[in-house]
Amino acid sequence: MTALVVERAGPGVTIQDGGRHGHLRHGVTVAGPMDPAAFATVHAAVGNPPGAAAIEVSLGGLDLAARDGAVDLAVIAPGFDVRHDGTLLPSLATVRLEAGGHISLRPGSVGAWAYVAIAGRIALPPVLGSLATHTRSGLGGLDGRALEAGDVLPLVDLRPREPAAARLVAPWLDPSPAPIRVLLGPQDDHFAADQIAAFLARDWTVSPRSDRMAYALDGTPLRHAAGHDIVSDGVAHGAIQVPGAGLPFVLMADRQPTGGYPKIANVIGADLGRLAQLRPGASLRFQAVSLTQAVAARRALAERLTGGPAREAIVRTVFTSEFLLSCNLISTWSE
Amino acid sequence: MVPLRFLDGGEAMLVVEFGDTIDAGLNERVQALDVALQAAAVPGVIESVPTFRSLAVHYEPLEIPRDTLVARILDLETRAEVTPRPLRTWVLPACYEAPHAEDLAEAADRLALTPARLVALHVAARFRVHMYGFAPGFAYLGGLPDELGLPRRDRPRAPHPANAIMIAGGMAAVASVPMPTGWWVIGRSAERMFALGREPAFLVAAGDTLRFEAVDAATFAALEARVAAGEVVARSEATP
């Protein structure tokens, strides 16, 4: 059976699908991708349904090899160093791994999460209807855990595509220094107006204590007007909780179903991926938008994702020594 | 009745807030609306999460605009009482003896009770499943007698095995997975609140009643062996 073999996996590389929906009421975390826009893009690039299973690659990096057959796949790895059989690929690309072929992903200077999707299906058993890995509760993916060297991912329903590697163009994934947009609430009434203004005006730094569950933020603490405990209620992806110490944290893909700290605001859906791609040490600001603006941004992103990324041929330029000499590069380089 | 508040947790989650306290009456309204919303199968609604005092509704705003969702919920809420969910009362065999009751002596000491009195109060209590949260199958149980009110421990303890029976913060719980906790472990349930592959995977539903039945260590070991073989040893009947 055709399979992908994990030759090396850094910590935190997992199988994710669109998420384990429908069991929040039983305390079950949704999980799913950290960057939903990049995840949707990687599936669109190989013609998969948007909620199919893919491999999410952390800053730990990943090496894969195809076994017993060729595998066509897409890589959406903004900022990562991606190599196919040792040759550098664009960080957004489709490529065919022949049997025995290799692909490797290593973090570059920017970006925190990358995705690899197979033109086909990863044949693992769903748990509570989903392949999304939630390591804290040990559900989904491969035995509920992160991938490790030696793991074998069996593949079925493989669909051969263009054999030539191609560059993918997805400008909606480009890094941007724009503020992360939020909708205030649901417990913004637990903060005085000056504290909400401070939340929006201050620079925040992504803390090294961040993971798939939450991005902790460092900065000047916020003050609560009315206590820092609430009777637990539901939380959404991107909820910004402010615990007693006043430093906010943003709940991410592995968030728990409910939370007991006041939520000053929620990152809008269209900006969840851009936030997720920030690394520890990166600074950010928040900007409040209206519900209408949040829905409009969501619609605009959904429309671009429906179209999927454009494909471009990869042009490899080979510089011969004659060419370099003709440019007088070598002689100017010699003293 | 206090009017509903509609709060936004981003553009894809609507919080329907009935109040801001832990109260069985509020929780019954939350659950009635939850049942009505599930039965209505509103297109664009992904799932709802009943909590002590609010219902979180996860939805796709590109399929159902917020205003439409709010109108639909207000309509359902006015009719919610007419469709009560069939509820069950569960009896869970429990062992309050060593080595399953690590904190029993210390908790009893803090409550100025004998361990036997603490156990008697816990066994006599009728607990109501208010909500799940925190971890798969972790249910928050209301109805802890006032005499058993203890705050959480100052420091969370190292993870204990699943099925630990715990009290803290005016509530009770049965751990569904091994977890670090600040709650006080007073015994252990033979039955699992959550078991993949079992039908049902999640034993109880929000609104159900739970009580515990004390068994000795030898009986408990025999029950645990039956559970390990896939049997359900908790008993249940329809709540009148």
PDB file of C-alpha atoms in Angstrom, chain A residues 20-28 30 127-128 137 139 183-187 189 230-236 256-258 266-270 291 294-295 298-299 302, chain B residues 5 7-13 15 17 20-22 34 38 46-54 56 58 60-62 66 131-138 194 196 202:
ATOM      1  CA  ARG A  20     -13.877  17.353  15.868  1.00  0.00           C
ATOM      2  CA  HIS A  21     -17.174  19.214  15.823  1.00  0.00           C
ATOM      3  CA  GLY A  22     -20.326  18.220  17.653  1.00  0.00           C
ATOM      4  CA  HIS A  23     -18.840  17.057  20.972  1.00  0.00           C
ATOM      5  CA  LEU A  24     -18.052  20.340  22.715  1.00  0.00           C
ATOM      6  CA  ARG A  25     -21.115  19.588  24.834  1.00  0.00           C
ATOM      7  CA  HIS A  26     -19.260  16.523  26.170  1.00  0.00           C
ATOM      8  CA  GLY A  27     -16.073  18.422  26.924  1.00  0.00           C
ATOM      9  CA  VAL A  28     -14.307  17.398  23.711  1.00  0.00           C
ATOM     10  CA  VAL A  30     -12.440  20.753  18.432  1.00  0.00           C
ATOM     11  CA  VAL A 127     -12.249   9.109  16.483  1.00  0.00           C
ATOM     12  CA  LEU A 128     -15.623  10.674  17.338  1.00  0.00           C
ATOM     13  CA  SER A 137      -6.794  14.160  25.577  1.00  0.00           C
ATOM     14  CA  LEU A 139      -7.678  11.654  20.619  1.00  0.00           C
ATOM     15  CA  LEU A 183     -14.564  41.955  17.964  1.00  0.00           C
ATOM     16  CA  LEU A 184     -14.925  43.213  21.557  1.00  0.00           C
ATOM     17  CA  GLY A 185     -16.764  40.983  24.020  1.00  0.00           C
ATOM     18  CA  PRO A 186     -18.393  38.882  25.276  1.00  0.00           C
ATOM     19  CA  GLN A 187     -17.126  40.139  28.690  1.00  0.00           C
ATOM     20  CA  ASP A 189     -18.015  44.928  30.403  1.00  0.00           C
ATOM     21  CA  ILE A 230     -16.777  34.393  35.761  1.00  0.00           C
ATOM     22  CA  VAL A 231     -19.059  31.390  35.846  1.00  0.00           C
ATOM     23  CA  SER A 232     -17.612  29.299  32.993  1.00  0.00           C
ATOM     24  CA  ASP A 233     -19.185  29.718  29.590  1.00  0.00           C
ATOM     25  CA  GLY A 234     -18.400  28.744  26.024  1.00  0.00           C
ATOM     26  CA  VAL A 235     -15.276  29.931  24.200  1.00  0.00           C
ATOM     27  CA  ALA A 236     -14.531  30.319  20.498  1.00  0.00           C
ATOM     28  CA  GLN A 256     -10.938  23.845  25.938  1.00  0.00           C
ATOM     29  CA  PRO A 257     -14.718  23.964  25.280  1.00  0.00           C
ATOM     30  CA  THR A 258     -15.465  26.405  28.133  1.00  0.00           C
ATOM     31  CA  ASN A 266     -12.285  37.643  20.106  1.00  0.00           C
ATOM     32  CA  VAL A 267      -9.933  37.601  17.119  1.00  0.00           C
ATOM     33  CA  ILE A 268     -12.040  37.643  13.937  1.00  0.00           C
ATOM     34  CA  GLY A 269     -12.032  34.490  11.817  1.00  0.00           C
ATOM     35  CA  ALA A 270     -10.194  36.079   8.897  1.00  0.00           C
ATOM     36  CA  LEU A 291     -19.549  42.609  13.544  1.00  0.00           C
ATOM     37  CA  ALA A 294     -15.783  40.910  10.750  1.00  0.00           C
ATOM     38  CA  VAL A 295     -18.365  39.116   8.595  1.00  0.00           C
ATOM     39  CA  ARG A 298     -14.744  36.428   6.599  1.00  0.00           C
ATOM     40  CA  ARG A 299     -16.684  36.512   3.318  1.00  0.00           C
ATOM     41  CA  ALA A 302     -13.891  32.566   1.940  1.00  0.00           C
TER      42      ALA A 302
ATOM     43  CA  ARG B   5     -28.630  38.700  26.803  1.00  0.00           C
ATOM     44  CA  LEU B   7     -23.235  38.404  23.476  1.00  0.00           C
ATOM     45  CA  ASP B   8     -20.727  37.844  20.671  1.00  0.00           C
ATOM     46  CA  GLY B   9     -17.668  35.644  21.034  1.00  0.00           C
ATOM     47  CA  GLY B  10     -16.330  36.710  17.638  1.00  0.00           C
ATOM     48  CA  GLU B  11     -18.513  36.643  14.531  1.00  0.00           C
ATOM     49  CA  ALA B  12     -19.071  32.867  14.680  1.00  0.00           C
ATOM     50  CA  MET B  13     -20.227  32.270  18.274  1.00  0.00           C
ATOM     51  CA  VAL B  15     -23.612  33.476  23.718  1.00  0.00           C
ATOM     52  CA  GLU B  17     -26.855  34.366  28.570  1.00  0.00           C
ATOM     53  CA  ASP B  20     -24.335  34.992  35.680  1.00  0.00           C
ATOM     54  CA  THR B  21     -24.658  32.608  38.629  1.00  0.00           C
ATOM     55  CA  ILE B  22     -24.721  28.842  39.211  1.00  0.00           C
ATOM     56  CA  ASP B  34     -30.407  23.606  23.939  1.00  0.00           C
ATOM     57  CA  GLN B  38     -30.907  20.828  18.507  1.00  0.00           C
ATOM     58  CA  ILE B  46     -22.674  24.060  13.914  1.00  0.00           C
ATOM     59  CA  GLU B  47     -23.145  23.052  17.539  1.00  0.00           C
ATOM     60  CA  SER B  48     -24.300  24.428  20.871  1.00  0.00           C
ATOM     61  CA  VAL B  49     -22.671  24.143  24.282  1.00  0.00           C
ATOM     62  CA  PRO B  50     -24.846  24.316  27.381  1.00  0.00           C
ATOM     63  CA  THR B  51     -23.054  25.689  30.458  1.00  0.00           C
ATOM     64  CA  PHE B  52     -24.237  26.592  33.968  1.00  0.00           C
ATOM     65  CA  ARG B  53     -25.866  29.816  32.901  1.00  0.00           C
ATOM     66  CA  SER B  54     -25.551  30.292  29.159  1.00  0.00           C
ATOM     67  CA  ALA B  56     -22.875  29.076  23.424  1.00  0.00           C
ATOM     68  CA  HIS B  58     -21.269  28.121  17.283  1.00  0.00           C
ATOM     69  CA  GLU B  60     -21.400  30.052  10.314  1.00  0.00           C
ATOM     70  CA  PRO B  61     -22.350  33.705   9.795  1.00  0.00           C
ATOM     71  CA  LEU B  62     -22.055  33.333   6.011  1.00  0.00           C
ATOM     72  CA  ARG B  66     -26.680  36.951  13.509  1.00  0.00           C
ATOM     73  CA  MET B 131     -22.480  20.828  32.132  1.00  0.00           C
ATOM     74  CA  TYR B 132     -19.465  19.130  30.626  1.00  0.00           C
ATOM     75  CA  GLY B 133     -16.225  21.041  30.167  1.00  0.00           C
ATOM     76  CA  PHE B 134     -12.452  20.996  30.622  1.00  0.00           C
ATOM     77  CA  ALA B 135     -11.866  17.501  29.201  1.00  0.00           C
ATOM     78  CA  PRO B 136     -13.802  14.787  27.357  1.00  0.00           C
ATOM     79  CA  GLY B 137     -16.468  13.437  29.699  1.00  0.00           C
ATOM     80  CA  PHE B 138     -15.644  15.803  32.567  1.00  0.00           C
ATOM     81  CA  PHE B 194     -16.174   8.481  29.081  1.00  0.00           C
ATOM     82  CA  LEU B 196     -14.370   5.394  23.418  1.00  0.00           C
ATOM     83  CA  PHE B 202     -20.395   9.689  27.264  1.00  0.00           C
TER      84      PHE B 202
END
